[in-house]
């Protein structure tokens, strides 16, 4: 009823408390989440990192330790915190299935925090984010310090690589086979090499390869790789059609797409990870690398907010 009032823009509900402990496990009667909730945010404090799964660091420590797979009083690692925060009876308890779920990792860095402590908590928060996003549940993991002027420092979402490998390479005179299947390195091909680069990146959640010309041969070359092939039946219409085919093949929980070209084998996994990290820190709709001499190049990352526009190319 409050949300339906004309002069109310949002209703914010604090569903439960943790008695000011960084972590908690909800009791049977918690949390009290209204069924009309549209956005549910689980909050956890990284100050508990490395501390024992006990008071005063954890509210209801015996229950929390069980959900985290720890013995009571054992040190709280990033992996253990991730297990607690992703458990259906832990951090995700009470989130309505129709609501967008988020995890907020509060670095809780006070004025006296050392650089070493800040780095340690940030690195652990990134590890928790990666583990949380490796399974369904949270749409994004937000990292920051609630007491700072900008409480969100990084927004971790799921990113995917789309490898464009559908063309005939008609300008490549004399090619007896698709350019993307030409040999590269030892017992490899161009497209397989580029896919291996994407799979080596630490920040991607899936890899989609868009095929077209000689799609069967390209798919056969990739059979041993954990990448999905999407056939562009309109590959002769140009690269824009492959962009659209790749976007259509993405999982619905992907929030950013990074485009790789099958004939550019010198892109490094570190470049991919740097682009994704820049997107986490800025949420810029487009992120592109600058190479030596200030030349902008590939790969280029696009935020989901631009997917509809890319479909109109």
PDB file of C-alpha atoms in Angstrom:
ATOM      1  CA  UNK A   1       0.000   0.000   0.000  1.00  0.00           C
ATOM      2  CA  UNK A   2       2.870   2.384   0.745  1.00  0.00           C
ATOM      3  CA  UNK A   3       4.480   1.738  -2.646  1.00  0.00           C
ATOM      4  CA  UNK A   4       1.204   2.505  -4.380  1.00  0.00           C
ATOM      5  CA  UNK A   5       0.992   6.050  -2.959  1.00  0.00           C
ATOM      6  CA  UNK A   6       1.479   8.760  -5.578  1.00  0.00           C
ATOM      7  CA  UNK A   7       4.221  10.618  -3.699  1.00  0.00           C
ATOM      8  CA  UNK A   8       6.252   7.495  -2.796  1.00  0.00           C
ATOM      9  CA  UNK A   9       9.095   6.613  -5.173  1.00  0.00           C
ATOM     10  CA  UNK A  10      10.525   3.679  -3.253  1.00  0.00           C
ATOM     11  CA  UNK A  11      10.012   1.698  -0.076  1.00  0.00           C
ATOM     12  CA  UNK A  12      13.186   0.478   1.660  1.00  0.00           C
ATOM     13  CA  UNK A  13      12.731  -2.337   4.163  1.00  0.00           C
ATOM     14  CA  UNK A  14      15.372  -3.512   6.619  1.00  0.00           C
ATOM     15  CA  UNK A  15      14.372  -7.165   6.735  1.00  0.00           C
ATOM     16  CA  UNK A  16      16.489  -8.216   9.703  1.00  0.00           C
ATOM     17  CA  UNK A  17      19.483  -7.238  11.819  1.00  0.00           C
ATOM     18  CA  UNK A  18      22.828  -8.775  12.711  1.00  0.00           C
ATOM     19  CA  UNK A  19      23.410  -7.141  16.126  1.00  0.00           C
ATOM     20  CA  UNK A  20      26.187  -5.149  14.407  1.00  0.00           C
ATOM     21  CA  UNK A  21      28.136  -8.295  13.554  1.00  0.00           C
ATOM     22  CA  UNK A  22      29.750  -8.401  10.074  1.00  0.00           C
ATOM     23  CA  UNK A  23      28.125 -11.762   9.247  1.00  0.00           C
ATOM     24  CA  UNK A  24      25.042 -13.640  10.306  1.00  0.00           C
ATOM     25  CA  UNK A  25      22.887 -16.654   9.608  1.00  0.00           C
ATOM     26  CA  UNK A  26      19.138 -16.017   9.619  1.00  0.00           C
ATOM     27  CA  UNK A  27      16.944 -17.709  12.177  1.00  0.00           C
ATOM     28  CA  UNK A  28      13.781 -19.604  11.215  1.00  0.00           C
ATOM     29  CA  UNK A  29      11.641 -16.448  11.460  1.00  0.00           C
ATOM     30  CA  UNK A  30      14.059 -14.296   9.395  1.00  0.00           C
ATOM     31  CA  UNK A  31      14.316 -12.364   7.171  1.00  0.00           C
ATOM     32  CA  UNK A  32      10.963 -10.591   6.896  1.00  0.00           C
ATOM     33  CA  UNK A  33      10.950  -9.804   3.174  1.00  0.00           C
ATOM     34  CA  UNK A  34       7.676  -8.462   1.730  1.00  0.00           C
ATOM     35  CA  UNK A  35       6.358 -10.544  -1.147  1.00  0.00           C
ATOM     36  CA  UNK A  36       6.147  -7.401  -3.316  1.00  0.00           C
ATOM     37  CA  UNK A  37       9.923  -6.883  -3.103  1.00  0.00           C
ATOM     38  CA  UNK A  38      11.525  -5.974  -6.452  1.00  0.00           C
ATOM     39  CA  UNK A  39      15.172  -5.725  -5.311  1.00  0.00           C
ATOM     40  CA  UNK A  40      16.673  -7.754  -2.454  1.00  0.00           C
ATOM     41  CA  UNK A  41      20.150  -6.905  -1.119  1.00  0.00           C
ATOM     42  CA  UNK A  42      22.138  -9.145   1.198  1.00  0.00           C
ATOM     43  CA  UNK A  43      24.799  -7.209   3.151  1.00  0.00           C
ATOM     44  CA  UNK A  44      27.966  -8.765   4.545  1.00  0.00           C
ATOM     45  CA  UNK A  45      31.012  -7.227   6.221  1.00  0.00           C
ATOM     46  CA  UNK A  46      34.490  -8.174   5.009  1.00  0.00           C
ATOM     47  CA  UNK A  47      35.787  -7.292   8.483  1.00  0.00           C
ATOM     48  CA  UNK A  48      34.981 -10.920   9.381  1.00  0.00           C
ATOM     49  CA  UNK A  49      37.613 -12.217   6.951  1.00  0.00           C
ATOM     50  CA  UNK A  50      40.157 -14.374   8.757  1.00  0.00           C
ATOM     51  CA  UNK A  51      38.306 -14.088  12.052  1.00  0.00           C
ATOM     52  CA  UNK A  52      36.826 -17.133  13.838  1.00  0.00           C
ATOM     53  CA  UNK A  53      33.270 -18.181  13.035  1.00  0.00           C
ATOM     54  CA  UNK A  54      32.195 -17.099  16.501  1.00  0.00           C
ATOM     55  CA  UNK A  55      31.058 -14.071  18.466  1.00  0.00           C
ATOM     56  CA  UNK A  56      31.667 -11.167  18.151  1.00  0.00           C
ATOM     57  CA  UNK A  57      32.222 -11.626  14.400  1.00  0.00           C
ATOM     58  CA  UNK A  58      29.172 -13.709  13.515  1.00  0.00           C
ATOM     59  CA  UNK A  59      25.573 -13.521  14.695  1.00  0.00           C
ATOM     60  CA  UNK A  60      24.280 -17.073  15.348  1.00  0.00           C
ATOM     61  CA  UNK A  61      27.759 -18.537  14.746  1.00  0.00           C
ATOM     62  CA  UNK A  62      26.834 -22.231  15.090  1.00  0.00           C
ATOM     63  CA  UNK A  63      24.240 -21.958  12.337  1.00  0.00           C
ATOM     64  CA  UNK A  64      26.501 -19.800  10.188  1.00  0.00           C
ATOM     65  CA  UNK A  65      29.408 -22.245  10.509  1.00  0.00           C
ATOM     66  CA  UNK A  66      27.196 -25.132   9.440  1.00  0.00           C
ATOM     67  CA  UNK A  67      25.975 -23.261   6.351  1.00  0.00           C
ATOM     68  CA  UNK A  68      29.560 -22.234   5.513  1.00  0.00           C
ATOM     69  CA  UNK A  69      30.881 -25.784   5.883  1.00  0.00           C
ATOM     70  CA  UNK A  70      33.102 -24.896   8.853  1.00  0.00           C
ATOM     71  CA  UNK A  71      33.660 -26.154  12.348  1.00  0.00           C
ATOM     72  CA  UNK A  72      32.470 -23.593  14.930  1.00  0.00           C
ATOM     73  CA  UNK A  73      35.299 -21.159  15.619  1.00  0.00           C
ATOM     74  CA  UNK A  74      37.243 -22.026  12.454  1.00  0.00           C
ATOM     75  CA  UNK A  75      38.680 -19.086  10.480  1.00  0.00           C
ATOM     76  CA  UNK A  76      36.361 -17.427   7.972  1.00  0.00           C
ATOM     77  CA  UNK A  77      37.944 -17.695   4.526  1.00  0.00           C
ATOM     78  CA  UNK A  78      36.636 -16.041   1.368  1.00  0.00           C
ATOM     79  CA  UNK A  79      35.395 -19.424   0.154  1.00  0.00           C
ATOM     80  CA  UNK A  80      33.554 -20.088   3.428  1.00  0.00           C
ATOM     81  CA  UNK A  81      31.946 -16.647   3.342  1.00  0.00           C
ATOM     82  CA  UNK A  82      30.818 -17.303  -0.232  1.00  0.00           C
ATOM     83  CA  UNK A  83      29.215 -20.601   0.800  1.00  0.00           C
ATOM     84  CA  UNK A  84      27.318 -18.878   3.610  1.00  0.00           C
ATOM     85  CA  UNK A  85      26.192 -15.959   1.472  1.00  0.00           C
ATOM     86  CA  UNK A  86      25.002 -18.089  -1.459  1.00  0.00           C
ATOM     87  CA  UNK A  87      23.254 -20.752   0.605  1.00  0.00           C
ATOM     88  CA  UNK A  88      19.446 -20.810   0.176  1.00  0.00           C
ATOM     89  CA  UNK A  89      19.132 -20.857   3.972  1.00  0.00           C
ATOM     90  CA  UNK A  90      21.912 -18.283   4.401  1.00  0.00           C
ATOM     91  CA  UNK A  91      22.459 -15.053   2.529  1.00  0.00           C
ATOM     92  CA  UNK A  92      19.814 -15.752  -0.115  1.00  0.00           C
ATOM     93  CA  UNK A  93      17.098 -16.814   2.295  1.00  0.00           C
ATOM     94  CA  UNK A  94      13.777 -15.052   1.792  1.00  0.00           C
ATOM     95  CA  UNK A  95      14.578 -13.483  -1.592  1.00  0.00           C
ATOM     96  CA  UNK A  96      11.367 -13.744  -3.648  1.00  0.00           C
ATOM     97  CA  UNK A  97      11.928 -15.621  -6.931  1.00  0.00           C
ATOM     98  CA  UNK A  98      10.715 -12.620  -8.981  1.00  0.00           C
ATOM     99  CA  UNK A  99      13.024 -10.119  -7.226  1.00  0.00           C
ATOM    100  CA  UNK A 100      16.434  -9.051  -8.467  1.00  0.00           C
ATOM    101  CA  UNK A 101      18.976 -10.275  -5.912  1.00  0.00           C
ATOM    102  CA  UNK A 102      22.192  -8.457  -5.064  1.00  0.00           C
ATOM    103  CA  UNK A 103      25.058  -9.060  -2.658  1.00  0.00           C
ATOM    104  CA  UNK A 104      26.786  -6.057  -1.068  1.00  0.00           C
ATOM    105  CA  UNK A 105      30.242  -6.716   0.398  1.00  0.00           C
ATOM    106  CA  UNK A 106      31.061  -3.921   2.819  1.00  0.00           C
ATOM    107  CA  UNK A 107      34.813  -3.470   3.095  1.00  0.00           C
ATOM    108  CA  UNK A 108      34.173  -1.519   6.329  1.00  0.00           C
ATOM    109  CA  UNK A 109      37.451   0.366   6.127  1.00  0.00           C
ATOM    110  CA  UNK A 110      37.706   2.945   8.881  1.00  0.00           C
ATOM    111  CA  UNK A 111      40.071   5.954   8.948  1.00  0.00           C
ATOM    112  CA  UNK A 112      42.832   3.899  10.582  1.00  0.00           C
ATOM    113  CA  UNK A 113      42.798   1.018   8.099  1.00  0.00           C
ATOM    114  CA  UNK A 114      46.178   0.176   6.595  1.00  0.00           C
ATOM    115  CA  UNK A 115      46.786  -0.227   2.871  1.00  0.00           C
ATOM    116  CA  UNK A 116      47.638  -3.889   3.441  1.00  0.00           C
ATOM    117  CA  UNK A 117      44.329  -4.501   5.202  1.00  0.00           C
ATOM    118  CA  UNK A 118      42.423  -2.637   2.482  1.00  0.00           C
ATOM    119  CA  UNK A 119      44.116  -4.681  -0.242  1.00  0.00           C
ATOM    120  CA  UNK A 120      43.480  -7.919   1.629  1.00  0.00           C
ATOM    121  CA  UNK A 121      39.776  -7.235   2.073  1.00  0.00           C
ATOM    122  CA  UNK A 122      39.348  -6.063  -1.515  1.00  0.00           C
ATOM    123  CA  UNK A 123      41.097  -9.155  -2.905  1.00  0.00           C
ATOM    124  CA  UNK A 124      38.935 -11.406  -0.735  1.00  0.00           C
ATOM    125  CA  UNK A 125      35.767  -9.531  -1.742  1.00  0.00           C
ATOM    126  CA  UNK A 126      36.638 -10.091  -5.401  1.00  0.00           C
ATOM    127  CA  UNK A 127      37.099 -13.775  -4.664  1.00  0.00           C
ATOM    128  CA  UNK A 128      33.722 -13.943  -2.907  1.00  0.00           C
ATOM    129  CA  UNK A 129      32.138 -12.145  -5.873  1.00  0.00           C
ATOM    130  CA  UNK A 130      33.609 -14.604  -8.360  1.00  0.00           C
ATOM    131  CA  UNK A 131      32.396 -17.593  -6.347  1.00  0.00           C
ATOM    132  CA  UNK A 132      28.933 -16.081  -5.884  1.00  0.00           C
ATOM    133  CA  UNK A 133      28.490 -15.313  -9.575  1.00  0.00           C
ATOM    134  CA  UNK A 134      29.663 -18.782 -10.580  1.00  0.00           C
ATOM    135  CA  UNK A 135      26.238 -20.075  -9.548  1.00  0.00           C
ATOM    136  CA  UNK A 136      22.709 -18.735 -10.070  1.00  0.00           C
ATOM    137  CA  UNK A 137      21.129 -16.430  -7.531  1.00  0.00           C
ATOM    138  CA  UNK A 138      22.686 -12.990  -7.388  1.00  0.00           C
ATOM    139  CA  UNK A 139      22.402 -10.669 -10.366  1.00  0.00           C
ATOM    140  CA  UNK A 140      25.427  -8.659  -9.239  1.00  0.00           C
ATOM    141  CA  UNK A 141      27.884  -8.370  -6.368  1.00  0.00           C
ATOM    142  CA  UNK A 142      28.630  -4.837  -5.201  1.00  0.00           C
ATOM    143  CA  UNK A 143      31.884  -4.063  -3.378  1.00  0.00           C
ATOM    144  CA  UNK A 144      32.591  -0.899  -1.401  1.00  0.00           C
ATOM    145  CA  UNK A 145      32.559   0.816   1.959  1.00  0.00           C
ATOM    146  CA  UNK A 146      29.144   1.836   3.238  1.00  0.00           C
ATOM    147  CA  UNK A 147      30.524   4.774   5.226  1.00  0.00           C
ATOM    148  CA  UNK A 148      32.327   6.355   2.257  1.00  0.00           C
ATOM    149  CA  UNK A 149      30.985   9.081  -0.007  1.00  0.00           C
ATOM    150  CA  UNK A 150      30.782   6.551  -2.869  1.00  0.00           C
ATOM    151  CA  UNK A 151      29.645   3.351  -1.167  1.00  0.00           C
ATOM    152  CA  UNK A 152      29.996   1.186  -4.293  1.00  0.00           C
ATOM    153  CA  UNK A 153      33.568   0.835  -5.521  1.00  0.00           C
ATOM    154  CA  UNK A 154      33.044  -2.086  -7.912  1.00  0.00           C
ATOM    155  CA  UNK A 155      30.000  -3.779  -9.448  1.00  0.00           C
ATOM    156  CA  UNK A 156      30.725  -7.385 -10.387  1.00  0.00           C
ATOM    157  CA  UNK A 157      28.400  -8.888 -12.992  1.00  0.00           C
ATOM    158  CA  UNK A 158      28.619 -11.785 -15.446  1.00  0.00           C
ATOM    159  CA  UNK A 159      30.550 -11.068 -18.636  1.00  0.00           C
ATOM    160  CA  UNK A 160      30.812 -13.185 -21.768  1.00  0.00           C
ATOM    161  CA  UNK A 161      33.049 -13.299 -24.813  1.00  0.00           C
ATOM    162  CA  UNK A 162      31.539 -13.491 -28.297  1.00  0.00           C
ATOM    163  CA  UNK A 163      34.055 -14.735 -30.868  1.00  0.00           C
ATOM    164  CA  UNK A 164      33.099 -13.637 -34.379  1.00  0.00           C
ATOM    165  CA  UNK A 165      34.056 -16.485 -36.741  1.00  0.00           C
ATOM    166  CA  UNK A 166      31.309 -16.551 -39.368  1.00  0.00           C
ATOM    167  CA  UNK A 167      32.886 -14.856 -42.381  1.00  0.00           C
ATOM    168  CA  UNK A 168      34.138 -16.372 -45.631  1.00  0.00           C
ATOM    169  CA  UNK A 169      37.262 -14.190 -45.723  1.00  0.00           C
ATOM    170  CA  UNK A 170      36.539 -13.399 -49.362  1.00  0.00           C
ATOM    171  CA  UNK A 171      39.354 -10.803 -49.411  1.00  0.00           C
ATOM    172  CA  UNK A 172      41.850 -13.533 -48.500  1.00  0.00           C
ATOM    173  CA  UNK A 173      42.636 -14.638 -52.063  1.00  0.00           C
ATOM    174  CA  UNK A 174      43.735 -18.217 -52.526  1.00  0.00           C
ATOM    175  CA  UNK A 175      42.438 -19.588 -49.216  1.00  0.00           C
ATOM    176  CA  UNK A 176      41.602 -23.282 -49.617  1.00  0.00           C
ATOM    177  CA  UNK A 177      39.686 -23.305 -46.344  1.00  0.00           C
ATOM    178  CA  UNK A 178      38.014 -20.775 -44.039  1.00  0.00           C
ATOM    179  CA  UNK A 179      40.564 -18.289 -42.719  1.00  0.00           C
ATOM    180  CA  UNK A 180      39.546 -19.017 -39.144  1.00  0.00           C
ATOM    181  CA  UNK A 181      40.677 -22.664 -39.646  1.00  0.00           C
ATOM    182  CA  UNK A 182      44.146 -21.820 -40.917  1.00  0.00           C
ATOM    183  CA  UNK A 183      46.914 -23.304 -38.736  1.00  0.00           C
ATOM    184  CA  UNK A 184      48.255 -21.285 -35.837  1.00  0.00           C
ATOM    185  CA  UNK A 185      50.987 -22.448 -33.507  1.00  0.00           C
ATOM    186  CA  UNK A 186      51.458 -26.142 -32.859  1.00  0.00           C
ATOM    187  CA  UNK A 187      48.461 -28.301 -33.788  1.00  0.00           C
ATOM    188  CA  UNK A 188      46.058 -25.367 -33.507  1.00  0.00           C
ATOM    189  CA  UNK A 189      43.944 -23.070 -35.669  1.00  0.00           C
ATOM    190  CA  UNK A 190      43.209 -19.372 -35.528  1.00  0.00           C
ATOM    191  CA  UNK A 191      39.695 -19.729 -34.119  1.00  0.00           C
ATOM    192  CA  UNK A 192      40.677 -22.371 -31.552  1.00  0.00           C
ATOM    193  CA  UNK A 193      43.595 -20.204 -30.433  1.00  0.00           C
ATOM    194  CA  UNK A 194      41.345 -17.168 -29.955  1.00  0.00           C
ATOM    195  CA  UNK A 195      38.803 -19.277 -28.046  1.00  0.00           C
ATOM    196  CA  UNK A 196      41.608 -20.568 -25.811  1.00  0.00           C
ATOM    197  CA  UNK A 197      42.565 -16.951 -25.078  1.00  0.00           C
ATOM    198  CA  UNK A 198      39.004 -16.201 -23.999  1.00  0.00           C
ATOM    199  CA  UNK A 199      38.818 -19.361 -21.888  1.00  0.00           C
ATOM    200  CA  UNK A 200      42.098 -18.372 -20.197  1.00  0.00           C
ATOM    201  CA  UNK A 201      40.665 -15.049 -19.011  1.00  0.00           C
ATOM    202  CA  UNK A 202      39.726 -15.045 -15.322  1.00  0.00           C
ATOM    203  CA  UNK A 203      36.739 -12.708 -15.585  1.00  0.00           C
ATOM    204  CA  UNK A 204      34.476 -14.343 -18.203  1.00  0.00           C
ATOM    205  CA  UNK A 205      31.497 -16.572 -17.441  1.00  0.00           C
ATOM    206  CA  UNK A 206      30.857 -17.992 -20.890  1.00  0.00           C
ATOM    207  CA  UNK A 207      32.298 -18.028 -24.423  1.00  0.00           C
ATOM    208  CA  UNK A 208      30.065 -18.029 -27.508  1.00  0.00           C
ATOM    209  CA  UNK A 209      31.481 -18.575 -31.006  1.00  0.00           C
ATOM    210  CA  UNK A 210      29.420 -17.271 -33.912  1.00  0.00           C
ATOM    211  CA  UNK A 211      29.808 -19.500 -36.971  1.00  0.00           C
ATOM    212  CA  UNK A 212      28.453 -19.151 -40.495  1.00  0.00           C
ATOM    213  CA  UNK A 213      30.566 -20.089 -43.504  1.00  0.00           C
ATOM    214  CA  UNK A 214      31.613 -23.735 -43.108  1.00  0.00           C
ATOM    215  CA  UNK A 215      29.911 -23.744 -39.706  1.00  0.00           C
ATOM    216  CA  UNK A 216      30.250 -27.505 -39.337  1.00  0.00           C
ATOM    217  CA  UNK A 217      34.010 -27.436 -39.795  1.00  0.00           C
ATOM    218  CA  UNK A 218      34.455 -24.613 -37.312  1.00  0.00           C
ATOM    219  CA  UNK A 219      32.247 -26.349 -34.735  1.00  0.00           C
ATOM    220  CA  UNK A 220      34.180 -29.585 -35.217  1.00  0.00           C
ATOM    221  CA  UNK A 221      37.474 -27.794 -34.543  1.00  0.00           C
ATOM    222  CA  UNK A 222      36.055 -26.500 -31.250  1.00  0.00           C
ATOM    223  CA  UNK A 223      34.558 -29.789 -30.088  1.00  0.00           C
ATOM    224  CA  UNK A 224      37.044 -30.208 -27.241  1.00  0.00           C
ATOM    225  CA  UNK A 225      36.540 -26.657 -25.914  1.00  0.00           C
ATOM    226  CA  UNK A 226      33.850 -25.594 -23.374  1.00  0.00           C
ATOM    227  CA  UNK A 227      32.506 -22.938 -25.735  1.00  0.00           C
ATOM    228  CA  UNK A 228      29.046 -22.760 -27.313  1.00  0.00           C
ATOM    229  CA  UNK A 229      28.583 -22.269 -31.060  1.00  0.00           C
ATOM    230  CA  UNK A 230      25.798 -20.074 -32.430  1.00  0.00           C
ATOM    231  CA  UNK A 231      25.149 -20.396 -36.167  1.00  0.00           C
ATOM    232  CA  UNK A 232      24.512 -17.145 -38.030  1.00  0.00           C
ATOM    233  CA  UNK A 233      22.344 -18.186 -40.965  1.00  0.00           C
ATOM    234  CA  UNK A 234      22.666 -14.649 -42.335  1.00  0.00           C
ATOM    235  CA  UNK A 235      26.472 -14.513 -42.214  1.00  0.00           C
ATOM    236  CA  UNK A 236      26.662 -13.117 -45.751  1.00  0.00           C
ATOM    237  CA  UNK A 237      24.854  -9.981 -44.524  1.00  0.00           C
ATOM    238  CA  UNK A 238      28.024  -8.879 -42.735  1.00  0.00           C
ATOM    239  CA  UNK A 239      29.496  -8.581 -39.268  1.00  0.00           C
ATOM    240  CA  UNK A 240      26.471  -6.838 -37.767  1.00  0.00           C
ATOM    241  CA  UNK A 241      24.404  -9.987 -38.295  1.00  0.00           C
ATOM    242  CA  UNK A 242      27.023 -12.010 -36.402  1.00  0.00           C
ATOM    243  CA  UNK A 243      26.983  -9.489 -33.557  1.00  0.00           C
ATOM    244  CA  UNK A 244      23.222  -9.932 -33.291  1.00  0.00           C
ATOM    245  CA  UNK A 245      23.443 -13.735 -33.475  1.00  0.00           C
ATOM    246  CA  UNK A 246      26.017 -13.744 -30.682  1.00  0.00           C
ATOM    247  CA  UNK A 247      23.948 -11.498 -28.442  1.00  0.00           C
ATOM    248  CA  UNK A 248      20.846 -13.637 -29.007  1.00  0.00           C
ATOM    249  CA  UNK A 249      22.775 -16.724 -27.888  1.00  0.00           C
ATOM    250  CA  UNK A 250      23.929 -15.273 -24.555  1.00  0.00           C
ATOM    251  CA  UNK A 251      22.531 -16.548 -21.291  1.00  0.00           C
ATOM    252  CA  UNK A 252      19.917 -14.147 -19.867  1.00  0.00           C
ATOM    253  CA  UNK A 253      22.051 -13.362 -16.798  1.00  0.00           C
ATOM    254  CA  UNK A 254      24.950 -11.952 -18.844  1.00  0.00           C
ATOM    255  CA  UNK A 255      25.403  -8.212 -18.221  1.00  0.00           C
ATOM    256  CA  UNK A 256      28.322  -7.429 -20.556  1.00  0.00           C
ATOM    257  CA  UNK A 257      29.547  -8.839 -23.860  1.00  0.00           C
ATOM    258  CA  UNK A 258      33.109  -8.607 -25.133  1.00  0.00           C
ATOM    259  CA  UNK A 259      33.651  -9.154 -28.876  1.00  0.00           C
ATOM    260  CA  UNK A 260      36.734 -10.986 -30.142  1.00  0.00           C
ATOM    261  CA  UNK A 261      37.698 -11.508 -33.796  1.00  0.00           C
ATOM    262  CA  UNK A 262      38.734 -15.006 -34.859  1.00  0.00           C
ATOM    263  CA  UNK A 263      41.566 -13.596 -36.995  1.00  0.00           C
ATOM    264  CA  UNK A 264      43.245 -11.498 -34.283  1.00  0.00           C
ATOM    265  CA  UNK A 265      45.318 -14.071 -32.378  1.00  0.00           C
ATOM    266  CA  UNK A 266      47.579 -11.738 -30.401  1.00  0.00           C
ATOM    267  CA  UNK A 267      44.982 -10.463 -27.946  1.00  0.00           C
ATOM    268  CA  UNK A 268      46.048 -11.398 -24.401  1.00  0.00           C
ATOM    269  CA  UNK A 269      43.839 -12.756 -21.594  1.00  0.00           C
ATOM    270  CA  UNK A 270      45.172  -9.936 -19.409  1.00  0.00           C
ATOM    271  CA  UNK A 271      43.644  -7.408 -21.835  1.00  0.00           C
ATOM    272  CA  UNK A 272      40.262  -9.093 -21.528  1.00  0.00           C
ATOM    273  CA  UNK A 273      40.494  -9.081 -17.726  1.00  0.00           C
ATOM    274  CA  UNK A 274      41.531  -5.407 -17.731  1.00  0.00           C
ATOM    275  CA  UNK A 275      38.481  -4.459 -19.822  1.00  0.00           C
ATOM    276  CA  UNK A 276      36.109  -6.361 -17.539  1.00  0.00           C
ATOM    277  CA  UNK A 277      37.712  -4.815 -14.433  1.00  0.00           C
ATOM    278  CA  UNK A 278      37.369  -1.338 -15.949  1.00  0.00           C
ATOM    279  CA  UNK A 279      33.673  -2.052 -16.528  1.00  0.00           C
ATOM    280  CA  UNK A 280      33.295  -3.150 -12.908  1.00  0.00           C
ATOM    281  CA  UNK A 281      34.803   0.102 -11.661  1.00  0.00           C
ATOM    282  CA  UNK A 282      33.037   2.502 -14.044  1.00  0.00           C
ATOM    283  CA  UNK A 283      29.945   0.699 -15.433  1.00  0.00           C
ATOM    284  CA  UNK A 284      30.804   2.498 -18.681  1.00  0.00           C
ATOM    285  CA  UNK A 285      28.497   1.317 -21.479  1.00  0.00           C
ATOM    286  CA  UNK A 286      31.482   0.773 -23.808  1.00  0.00           C
ATOM    287  CA  UNK A 287      35.036  -0.162 -22.798  1.00  0.00           C
ATOM    288  CA  UNK A 288      37.795  -0.363 -25.429  1.00  0.00           C
ATOM    289  CA  UNK A 289      41.559  -0.802 -25.113  1.00  0.00           C
ATOM    290  CA  UNK A 290      44.165   1.732 -26.142  1.00  0.00           C
ATOM    291  CA  UNK A 291      47.322   0.172 -27.518  1.00  0.00           C
ATOM    292  CA  UNK A 292      50.786   1.633 -28.096  1.00  0.00           C
ATOM    293  CA  UNK A 293      50.549   5.050 -29.702  1.00  0.00           C
ATOM    294  CA  UNK A 294      47.020   5.629 -28.429  1.00  0.00           C
ATOM    295  CA  UNK A 295      45.395   3.439 -31.086  1.00  0.00           C
ATOM    296  CA  UNK A 296      41.985   2.092 -30.076  1.00  0.00           C
ATOM    297  CA  UNK A 297      41.422  -1.541 -31.007  1.00  0.00           C
ATOM    298  CA  UNK A 298      39.804  -4.865 -30.170  1.00  0.00           C
ATOM    299  CA  UNK A 299      38.354  -6.459 -28.180  1.00  0.00           C
ATOM    300  CA  UNK A 300      35.533  -4.095 -27.226  1.00  0.00           C
ATOM    301  CA  UNK A 301      33.131  -4.605 -24.308  1.00  0.00           C
ATOM    302  CA  UNK A 302      29.479  -3.505 -24.431  1.00  0.00           C
ATOM    303  CA  UNK A 303      27.193  -3.241 -21.410  1.00  0.00           C
ATOM    304  CA  UNK A 304      23.765  -4.914 -21.587  1.00  0.00           C
ATOM    305  CA  UNK A 305      22.186  -1.446 -21.660  1.00  0.00           C
ATOM    306  CA  UNK A 306      23.358  -1.218 -25.300  1.00  0.00           C
ATOM    307  CA  UNK A 307      22.302  -4.687 -26.485  1.00  0.00           C
ATOM    308  CA  UNK A 308      19.030  -3.377 -27.960  1.00  0.00           C
ATOM    309  CA  UNK A 309      20.923  -0.742 -29.946  1.00  0.00           C
ATOM    310  CA  UNK A 310      23.379  -3.337 -31.231  1.00  0.00           C
ATOM    311  CA  UNK A 311      20.408  -5.332 -32.515  1.00  0.00           C
ATOM    312  CA  UNK A 312      19.508  -2.392 -34.783  1.00  0.00           C
ATOM    313  CA  UNK A 313      22.876  -2.198 -36.582  1.00  0.00           C
TER     314      UNK A 313
END
